[in-house]
Short mmCIF file of C-alpha atoms in Angstrom, two decimals:
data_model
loop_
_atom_site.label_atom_id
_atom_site.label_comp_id
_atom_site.label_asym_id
_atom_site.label_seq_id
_atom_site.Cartn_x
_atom_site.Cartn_y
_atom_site.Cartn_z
CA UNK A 1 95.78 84.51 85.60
CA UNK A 2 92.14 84.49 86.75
CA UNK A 3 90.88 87.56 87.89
CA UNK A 4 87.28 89.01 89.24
CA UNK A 5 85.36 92.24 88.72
CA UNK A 6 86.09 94.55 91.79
CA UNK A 7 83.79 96.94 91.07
CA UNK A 8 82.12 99.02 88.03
CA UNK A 9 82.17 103.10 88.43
CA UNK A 10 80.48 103.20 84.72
CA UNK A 11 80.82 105.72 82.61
CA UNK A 12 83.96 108.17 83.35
CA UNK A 13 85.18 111.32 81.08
CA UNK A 14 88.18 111.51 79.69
CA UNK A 15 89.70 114.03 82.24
CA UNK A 16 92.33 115.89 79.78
CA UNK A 17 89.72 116.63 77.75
CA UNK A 18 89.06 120.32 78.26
CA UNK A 19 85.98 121.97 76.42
CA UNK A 20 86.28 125.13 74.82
CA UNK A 21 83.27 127.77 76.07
CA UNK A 22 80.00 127.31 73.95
CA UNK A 23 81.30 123.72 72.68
CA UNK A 24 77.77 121.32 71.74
CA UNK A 25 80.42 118.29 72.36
CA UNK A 26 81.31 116.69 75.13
CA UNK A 27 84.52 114.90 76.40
CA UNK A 28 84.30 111.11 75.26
CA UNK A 29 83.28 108.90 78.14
CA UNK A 30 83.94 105.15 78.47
CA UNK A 31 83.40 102.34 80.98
CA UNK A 32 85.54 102.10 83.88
CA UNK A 33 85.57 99.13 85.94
CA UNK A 34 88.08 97.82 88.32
CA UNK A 35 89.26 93.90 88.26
CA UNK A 36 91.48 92.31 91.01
CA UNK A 37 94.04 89.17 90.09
CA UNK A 38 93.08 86.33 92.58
CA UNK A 39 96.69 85.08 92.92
CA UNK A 40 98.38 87.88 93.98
CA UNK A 41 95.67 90.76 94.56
CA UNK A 42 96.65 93.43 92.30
CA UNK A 43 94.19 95.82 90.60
CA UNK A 44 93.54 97.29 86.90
CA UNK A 45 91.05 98.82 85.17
CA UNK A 46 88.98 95.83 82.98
CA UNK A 47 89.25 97.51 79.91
CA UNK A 48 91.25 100.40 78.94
CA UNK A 49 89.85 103.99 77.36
CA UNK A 50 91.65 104.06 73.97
CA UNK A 51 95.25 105.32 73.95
CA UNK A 52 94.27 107.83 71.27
CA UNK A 53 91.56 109.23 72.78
CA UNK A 54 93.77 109.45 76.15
CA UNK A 55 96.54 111.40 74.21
CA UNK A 56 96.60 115.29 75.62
CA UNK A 57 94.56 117.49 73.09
CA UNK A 58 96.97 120.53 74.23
CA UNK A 59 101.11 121.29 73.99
CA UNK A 60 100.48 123.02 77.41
CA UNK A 61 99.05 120.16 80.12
CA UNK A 62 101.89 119.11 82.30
CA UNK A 63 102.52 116.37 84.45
CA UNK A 64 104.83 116.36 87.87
CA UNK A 65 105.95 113.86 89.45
CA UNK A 66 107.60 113.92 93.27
CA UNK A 67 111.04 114.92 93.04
CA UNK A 68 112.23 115.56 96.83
CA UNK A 69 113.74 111.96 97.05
CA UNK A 70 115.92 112.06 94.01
CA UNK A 71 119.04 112.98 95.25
CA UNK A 72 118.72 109.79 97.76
CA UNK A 73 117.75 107.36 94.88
CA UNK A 74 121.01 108.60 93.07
CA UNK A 75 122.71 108.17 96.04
CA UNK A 76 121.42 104.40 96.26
CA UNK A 77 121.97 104.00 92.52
CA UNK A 78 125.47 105.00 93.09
CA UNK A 79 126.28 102.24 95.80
CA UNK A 80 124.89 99.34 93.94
CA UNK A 81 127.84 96.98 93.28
CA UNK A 82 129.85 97.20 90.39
CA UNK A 83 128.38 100.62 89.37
CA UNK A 84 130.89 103.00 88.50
CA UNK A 85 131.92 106.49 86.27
CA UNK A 86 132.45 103.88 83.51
CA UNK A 87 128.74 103.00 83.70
CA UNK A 88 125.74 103.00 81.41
CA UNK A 89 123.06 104.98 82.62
CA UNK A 90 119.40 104.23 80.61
CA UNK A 91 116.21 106.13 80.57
CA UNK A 92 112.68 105.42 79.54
CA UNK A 93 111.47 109.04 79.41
CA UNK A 94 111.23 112.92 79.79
CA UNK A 95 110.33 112.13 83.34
CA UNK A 96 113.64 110.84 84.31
CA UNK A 97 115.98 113.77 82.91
CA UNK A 98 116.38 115.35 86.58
CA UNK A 99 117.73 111.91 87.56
CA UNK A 100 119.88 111.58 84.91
CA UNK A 101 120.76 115.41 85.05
CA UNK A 102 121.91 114.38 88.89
CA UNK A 103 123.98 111.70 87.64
CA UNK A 104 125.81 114.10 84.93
CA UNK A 105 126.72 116.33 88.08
CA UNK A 106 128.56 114.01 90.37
CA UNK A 107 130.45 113.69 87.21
CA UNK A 108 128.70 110.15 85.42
CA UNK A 109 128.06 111.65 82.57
CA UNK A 110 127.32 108.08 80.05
CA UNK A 111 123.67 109.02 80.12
CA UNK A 112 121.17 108.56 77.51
CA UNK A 113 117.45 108.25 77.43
CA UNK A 114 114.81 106.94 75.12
CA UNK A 115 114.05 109.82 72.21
CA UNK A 116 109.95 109.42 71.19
CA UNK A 117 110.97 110.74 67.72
CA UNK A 118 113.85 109.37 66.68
CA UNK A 119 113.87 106.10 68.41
CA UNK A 120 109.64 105.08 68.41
CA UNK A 121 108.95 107.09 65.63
CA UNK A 122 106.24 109.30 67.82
CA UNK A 123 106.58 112.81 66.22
CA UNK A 124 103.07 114.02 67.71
CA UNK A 125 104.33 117.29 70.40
CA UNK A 126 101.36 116.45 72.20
CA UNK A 127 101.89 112.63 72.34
CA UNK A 128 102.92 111.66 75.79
CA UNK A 129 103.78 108.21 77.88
CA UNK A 130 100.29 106.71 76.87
CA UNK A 131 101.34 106.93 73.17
CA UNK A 132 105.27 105.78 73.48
CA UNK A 133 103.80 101.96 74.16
CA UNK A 134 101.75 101.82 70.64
CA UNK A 135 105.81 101.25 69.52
CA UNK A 136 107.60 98.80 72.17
CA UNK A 137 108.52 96.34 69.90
CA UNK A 138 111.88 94.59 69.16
CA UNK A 139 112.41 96.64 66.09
CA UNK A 140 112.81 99.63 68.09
CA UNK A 141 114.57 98.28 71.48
CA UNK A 142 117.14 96.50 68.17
CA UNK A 143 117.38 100.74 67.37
CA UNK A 144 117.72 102.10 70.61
CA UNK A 145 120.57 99.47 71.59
CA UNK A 146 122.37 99.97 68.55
CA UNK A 147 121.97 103.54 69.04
CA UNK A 148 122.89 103.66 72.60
CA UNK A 149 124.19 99.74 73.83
CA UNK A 150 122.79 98.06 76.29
CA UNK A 151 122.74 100.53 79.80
CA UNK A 152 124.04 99.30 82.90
CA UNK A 153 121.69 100.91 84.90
CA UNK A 154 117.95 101.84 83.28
CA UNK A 155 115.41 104.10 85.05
CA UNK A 156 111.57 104.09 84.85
CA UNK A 157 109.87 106.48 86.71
CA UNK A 158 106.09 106.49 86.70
CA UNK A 159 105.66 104.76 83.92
CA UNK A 160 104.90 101.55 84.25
CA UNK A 161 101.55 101.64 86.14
CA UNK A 162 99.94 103.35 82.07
CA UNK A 163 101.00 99.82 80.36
CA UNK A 164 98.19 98.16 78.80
CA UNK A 165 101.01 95.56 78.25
CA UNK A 166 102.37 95.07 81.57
CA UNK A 167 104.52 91.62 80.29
CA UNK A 168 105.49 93.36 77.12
CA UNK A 169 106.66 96.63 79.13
CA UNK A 170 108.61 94.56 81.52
CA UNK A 171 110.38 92.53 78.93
CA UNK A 172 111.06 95.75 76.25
CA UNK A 173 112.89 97.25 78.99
CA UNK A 174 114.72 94.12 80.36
CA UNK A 175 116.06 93.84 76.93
CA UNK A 176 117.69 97.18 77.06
CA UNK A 177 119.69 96.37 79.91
CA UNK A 178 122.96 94.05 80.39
CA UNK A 179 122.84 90.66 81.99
CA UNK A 180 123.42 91.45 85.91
CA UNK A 181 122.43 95.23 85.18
CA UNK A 182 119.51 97.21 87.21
CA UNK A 183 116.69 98.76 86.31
CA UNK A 184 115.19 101.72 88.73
CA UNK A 185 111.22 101.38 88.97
CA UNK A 186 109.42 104.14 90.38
CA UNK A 187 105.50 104.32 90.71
CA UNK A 188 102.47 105.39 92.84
CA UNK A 189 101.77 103.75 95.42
CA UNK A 190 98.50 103.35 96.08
CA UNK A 191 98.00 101.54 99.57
CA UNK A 192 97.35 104.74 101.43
CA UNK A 193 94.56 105.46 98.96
CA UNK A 194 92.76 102.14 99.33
CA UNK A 195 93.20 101.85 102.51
CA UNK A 196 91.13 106.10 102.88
CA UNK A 197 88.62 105.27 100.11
CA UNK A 198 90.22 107.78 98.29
CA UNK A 199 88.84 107.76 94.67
CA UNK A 200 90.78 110.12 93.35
CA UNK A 201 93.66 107.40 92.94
CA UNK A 202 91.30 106.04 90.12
CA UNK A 203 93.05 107.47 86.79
CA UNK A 204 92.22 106.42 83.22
CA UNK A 205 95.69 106.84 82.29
CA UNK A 206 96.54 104.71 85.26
CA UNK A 207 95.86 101.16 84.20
CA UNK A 208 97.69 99.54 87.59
CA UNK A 209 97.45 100.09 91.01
CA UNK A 210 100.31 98.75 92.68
CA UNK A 211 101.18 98.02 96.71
CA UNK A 212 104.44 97.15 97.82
CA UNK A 213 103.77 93.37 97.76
CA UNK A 214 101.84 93.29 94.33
CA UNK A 215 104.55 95.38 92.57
CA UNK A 216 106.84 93.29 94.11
CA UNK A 217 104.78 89.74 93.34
CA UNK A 218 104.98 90.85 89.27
CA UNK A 219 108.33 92.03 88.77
CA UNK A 220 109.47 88.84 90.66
CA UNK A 221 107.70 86.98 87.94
CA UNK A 222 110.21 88.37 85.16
CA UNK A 223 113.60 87.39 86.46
CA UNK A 224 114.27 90.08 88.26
CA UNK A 225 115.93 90.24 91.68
CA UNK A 226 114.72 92.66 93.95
CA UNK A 227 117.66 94.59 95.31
CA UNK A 228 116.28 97.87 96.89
CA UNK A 229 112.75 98.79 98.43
CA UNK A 230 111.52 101.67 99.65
CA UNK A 231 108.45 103.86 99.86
CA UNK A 232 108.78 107.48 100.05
CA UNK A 233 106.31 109.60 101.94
CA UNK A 234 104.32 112.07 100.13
CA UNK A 235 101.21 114.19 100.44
CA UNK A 236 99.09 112.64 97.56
CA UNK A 237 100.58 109.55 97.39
CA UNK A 238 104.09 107.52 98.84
CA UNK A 239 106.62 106.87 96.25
CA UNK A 240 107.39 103.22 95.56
CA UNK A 241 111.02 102.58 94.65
CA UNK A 242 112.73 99.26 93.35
CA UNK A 243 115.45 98.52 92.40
CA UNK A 244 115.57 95.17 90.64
CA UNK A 245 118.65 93.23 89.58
CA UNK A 246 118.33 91.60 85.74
CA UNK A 247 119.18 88.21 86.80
CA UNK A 248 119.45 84.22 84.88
CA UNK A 249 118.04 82.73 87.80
CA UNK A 250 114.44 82.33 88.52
CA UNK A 251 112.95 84.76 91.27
CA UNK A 252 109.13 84.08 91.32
CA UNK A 253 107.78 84.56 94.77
CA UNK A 254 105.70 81.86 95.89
CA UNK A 255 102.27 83.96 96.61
CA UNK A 256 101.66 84.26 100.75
CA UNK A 257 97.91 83.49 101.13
CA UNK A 258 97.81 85.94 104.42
CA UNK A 259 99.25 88.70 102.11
CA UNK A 260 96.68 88.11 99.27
CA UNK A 261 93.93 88.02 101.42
CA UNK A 262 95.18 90.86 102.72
CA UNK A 263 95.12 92.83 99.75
CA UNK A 264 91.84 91.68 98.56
CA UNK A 265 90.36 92.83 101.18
CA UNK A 266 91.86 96.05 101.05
CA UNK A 267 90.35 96.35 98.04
CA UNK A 268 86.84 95.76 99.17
CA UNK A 269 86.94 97.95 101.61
CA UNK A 270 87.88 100.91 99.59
CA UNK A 271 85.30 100.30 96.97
CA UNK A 272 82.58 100.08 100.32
CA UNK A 273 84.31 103.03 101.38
CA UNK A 274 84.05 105.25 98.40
CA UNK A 275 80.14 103.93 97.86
CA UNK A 276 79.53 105.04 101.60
CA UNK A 277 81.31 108.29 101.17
CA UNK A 278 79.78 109.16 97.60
CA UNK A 279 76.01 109.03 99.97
CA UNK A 280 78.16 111.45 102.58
CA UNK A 281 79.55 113.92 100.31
CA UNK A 282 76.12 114.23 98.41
CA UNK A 283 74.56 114.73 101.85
CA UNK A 284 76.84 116.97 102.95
CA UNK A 285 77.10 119.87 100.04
CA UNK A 286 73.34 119.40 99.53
CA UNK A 287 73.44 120.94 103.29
CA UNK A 288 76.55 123.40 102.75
CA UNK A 289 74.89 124.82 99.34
CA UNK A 290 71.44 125.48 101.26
CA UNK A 291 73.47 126.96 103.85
CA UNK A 292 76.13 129.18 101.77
CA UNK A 293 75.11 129.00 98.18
CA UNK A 294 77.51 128.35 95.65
CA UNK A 295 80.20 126.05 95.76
CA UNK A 296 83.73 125.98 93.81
CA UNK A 297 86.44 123.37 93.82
CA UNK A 298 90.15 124.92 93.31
CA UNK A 299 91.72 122.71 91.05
CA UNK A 300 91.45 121.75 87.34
CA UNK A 301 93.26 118.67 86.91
CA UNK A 302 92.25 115.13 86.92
CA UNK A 303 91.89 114.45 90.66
CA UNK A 304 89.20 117.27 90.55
CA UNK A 305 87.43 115.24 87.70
CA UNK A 306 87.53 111.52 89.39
CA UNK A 307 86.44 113.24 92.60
CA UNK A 308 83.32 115.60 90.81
CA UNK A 309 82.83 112.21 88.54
CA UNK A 310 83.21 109.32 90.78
CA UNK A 311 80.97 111.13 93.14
CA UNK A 312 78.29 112.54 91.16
CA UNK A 313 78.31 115.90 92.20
CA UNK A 314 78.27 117.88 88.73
CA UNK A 315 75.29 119.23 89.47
CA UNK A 316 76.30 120.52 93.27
CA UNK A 317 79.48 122.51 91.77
CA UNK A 318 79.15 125.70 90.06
CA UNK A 319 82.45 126.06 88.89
CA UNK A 320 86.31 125.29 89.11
CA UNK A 321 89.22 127.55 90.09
CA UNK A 322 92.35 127.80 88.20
CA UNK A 323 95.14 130.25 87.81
CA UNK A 324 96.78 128.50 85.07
CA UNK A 325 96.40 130.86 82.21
CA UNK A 326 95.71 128.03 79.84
CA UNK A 327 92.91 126.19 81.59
CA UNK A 328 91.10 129.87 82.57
CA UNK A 329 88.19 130.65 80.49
CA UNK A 330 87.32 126.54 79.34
CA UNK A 331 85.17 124.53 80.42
CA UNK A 332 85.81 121.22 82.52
CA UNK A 333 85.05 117.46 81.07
CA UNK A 334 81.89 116.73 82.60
CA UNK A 335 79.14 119.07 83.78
CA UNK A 336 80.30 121.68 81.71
CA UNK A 337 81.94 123.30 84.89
CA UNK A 338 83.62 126.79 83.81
CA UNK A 339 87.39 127.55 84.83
CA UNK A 340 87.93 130.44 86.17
CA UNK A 341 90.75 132.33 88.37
CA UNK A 342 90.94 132.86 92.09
CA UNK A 343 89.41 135.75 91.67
CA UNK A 344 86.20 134.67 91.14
CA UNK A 345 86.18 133.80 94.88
CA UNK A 346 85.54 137.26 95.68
CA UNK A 347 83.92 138.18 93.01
CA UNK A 348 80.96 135.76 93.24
CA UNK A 349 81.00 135.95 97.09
CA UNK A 350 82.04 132.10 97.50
CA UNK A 351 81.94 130.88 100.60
CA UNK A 352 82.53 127.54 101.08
CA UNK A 353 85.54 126.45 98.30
CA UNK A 354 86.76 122.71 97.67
CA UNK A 355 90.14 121.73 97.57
CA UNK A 356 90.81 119.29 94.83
CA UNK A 357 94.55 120.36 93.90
CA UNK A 358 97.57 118.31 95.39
CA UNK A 359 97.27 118.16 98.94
CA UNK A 360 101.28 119.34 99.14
CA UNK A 361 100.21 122.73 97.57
CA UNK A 362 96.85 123.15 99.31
CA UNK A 363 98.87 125.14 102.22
CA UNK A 364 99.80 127.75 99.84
CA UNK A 365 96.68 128.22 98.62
CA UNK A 366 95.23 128.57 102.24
CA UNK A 367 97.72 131.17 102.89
CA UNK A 368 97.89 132.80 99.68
CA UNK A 369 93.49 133.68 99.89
CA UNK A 370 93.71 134.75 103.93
CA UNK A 371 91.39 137.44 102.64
CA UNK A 372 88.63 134.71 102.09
CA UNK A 373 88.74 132.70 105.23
CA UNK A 374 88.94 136.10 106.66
CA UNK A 375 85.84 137.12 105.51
CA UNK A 376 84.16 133.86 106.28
CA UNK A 377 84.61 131.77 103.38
CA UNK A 378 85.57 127.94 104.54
CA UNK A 379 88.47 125.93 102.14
CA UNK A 380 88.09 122.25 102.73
CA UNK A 381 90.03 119.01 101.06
CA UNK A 382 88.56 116.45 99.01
CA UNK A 383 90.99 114.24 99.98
CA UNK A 384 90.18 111.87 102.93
CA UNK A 385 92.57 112.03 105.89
CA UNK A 386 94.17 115.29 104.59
CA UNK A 387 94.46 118.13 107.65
CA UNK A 388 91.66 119.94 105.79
CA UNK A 389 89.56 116.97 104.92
CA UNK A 390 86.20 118.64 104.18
CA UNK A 391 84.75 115.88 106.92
CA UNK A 392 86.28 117.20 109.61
CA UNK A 393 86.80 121.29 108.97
CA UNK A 394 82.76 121.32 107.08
#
């Protein structure tokens, strides 16, 4: 499948990769460059950072994953014909227990789920999705079925978009399921993004980055029949959900040229867009920090990094805010940016503060530090398009 170089953000940290205080490292870096397929406009990063140098250094770092939709997906799972009590239900990992902990509770209780120790051989507490594919092989699917048989319905959320494999992914987890069975994908997607020049959708750990017709354009390419669309609305980023039928009859969708066009040019427009907003947001805090002095960005995770990074604004932040306990006191992955509590906005007399945490939870965090805005200080979002885009409010 011929592909072409979309566009090259070079060297990017590896955004996990906390520092401790007084560290002479720094996080690894590696090139980062964006290709697009030709035939059906879908977009991945060139070449991969190294799964072992992605793999969390610490037990503590979580990931969430939107959750206000479940109960409707198990309702939907629920109709699909010839689904019943009697029914297998399959999971890939620790992401889909609250699905399958919906299922036990409406009383389908033949649940089981893929175990990284047991079943891949992944003993490693910090190990985490990015680590699981090193051992999708038919060895262990051969274990898992004998362990569990083949499922009748199999679930996948958030998952998929982190294979560096996408046709070995696809097939491992066809071959846990029966002939004429399901399997539940769930993923980002990214359309909204593109379409804002949003650069914080640009994740190392995120190798794809799926619309509803490219998603749609691969998994048709497998033998699957697509049974059940939908994108949920969310804050970040909209929800894609399909539900695809295993099936013995071809199901490759002839490619629409007005559709890949489409996409392509989606995607050309969001890498113009971020390279006119990067000369923007320099512009703009350049102003701001003559105006105020110092300015913080509330949030330590890795949309804070590919925003600070992507940028190039290391050297316009003076530090990150975060409450969590375990991320207070180190340093960030690039510019050796110190963590340190809310506090710190009063203490340091910030006035004008980033927001670079999920836009669903910036609201609390307005109303929760009333005290600053209050006193003059001015929150804005580094998320384009958000109510407190930092275009619009600074």
């Amino acid at each position: 499948m011929k592909s072409s170089r979309l566009a090259d953000f070079g060297l990017q940290p590896v955004s996990n990769r906390f520092l401790t205080k007084g560290d002479d490292i720094e996080a690894p870096r590696f090139p980062l460059s964006l290709n697009i397929r030709e035939d059906i406009g879908l977009i991945f990063i060139d070449k991969p950072f190294p799964i072992e140098e992605l793999k969390p250094r610490y037990n503590w770092l979580t990931c969430f994953e939107p959750e206000d939709h479940l109960d409707d997906l198990v309702v939907n799972i629920l109709k699909l014909p010839n689904v019943t009590q009697n029914s297998s239900f399959g999971a890939y990992s620790f992401k889909d227990d609250s699905t399958l902990r919906r299922l036990e509770k409406l009383g389908y209780g033949n649940t089981w789920r893929i175990d990284p120790e047991k079943d891949l051989g992944v003993s490693d507490e910090c190990a985490n999705v990015e680590t699981y594919q090193f051992f999708l092989n038919k060895e262990s699917a051969e274990r898992i079925k004998e362990k569990n048989g083949l499922a009748d319905v199999f679930i996948v959320r958030h998952v998929v978009e982190h294979s560096y494999d996408l046709q070995g992914f696809i097939e491992f987890v066809k071959s846990l399921v029966k002939p004429g069975g399901y399997i539940v994908w769930e993923l980002p997607d990214c359309e909204r993004a593109l379409i804002n020049g949003d650069c914080t959708t640009i994740w190392e750990e995120h190798v794809y980055y799926f619309t509803e017709y490219t998603f749609v354009s691969v998994i048709s390419e497998y033998n699957l029949e697509i049974v059940h669309f939908e994108s949920v609305p969310y804050a970040l980023e909209n929800s894609l959900i399909v539900i695809a039928k295993v099936s013995d009859k071809k199901t490759a969708i002839e490619p629409s040229r007005t559709a890949v066009d489409l996409e392509i040019n989606r995607a050309k427009e969001f890498v113009k867009h971020v390279s006119e907003r990067k000369l923007l947001i320099r512009r703009k805090l350049e102003t701001l920090r003559e105006k105020y002095g110092q300015i913080a960005i509330f949030g330590a995770g890795h949309l804070t990094v590919a925003f600070i990074s992507i940028m190039e604004i290391s050297d316009l932040i003076h530090f990150v805010i975060d409450d969590n306990p375990n991320k207070k006191g180190l340093n960030m992955p690039l510019g050796k940016l110190e963590i340190l509590g809310s506090e710190s906005l009063y203490e340091k007399n910030i006035k004008v503060c980033l927001l670079g945490l999920n836009p669903q939870n910036q609201s609390k965090v307005i109303d929760k530090h009333k005290k600053f805005v209050e006193n003059g200080g001015i929150f804005g979002s580094i998320f384009p398009h958000s109510q407190y885009d930092l275009d619009n409010i600074l």
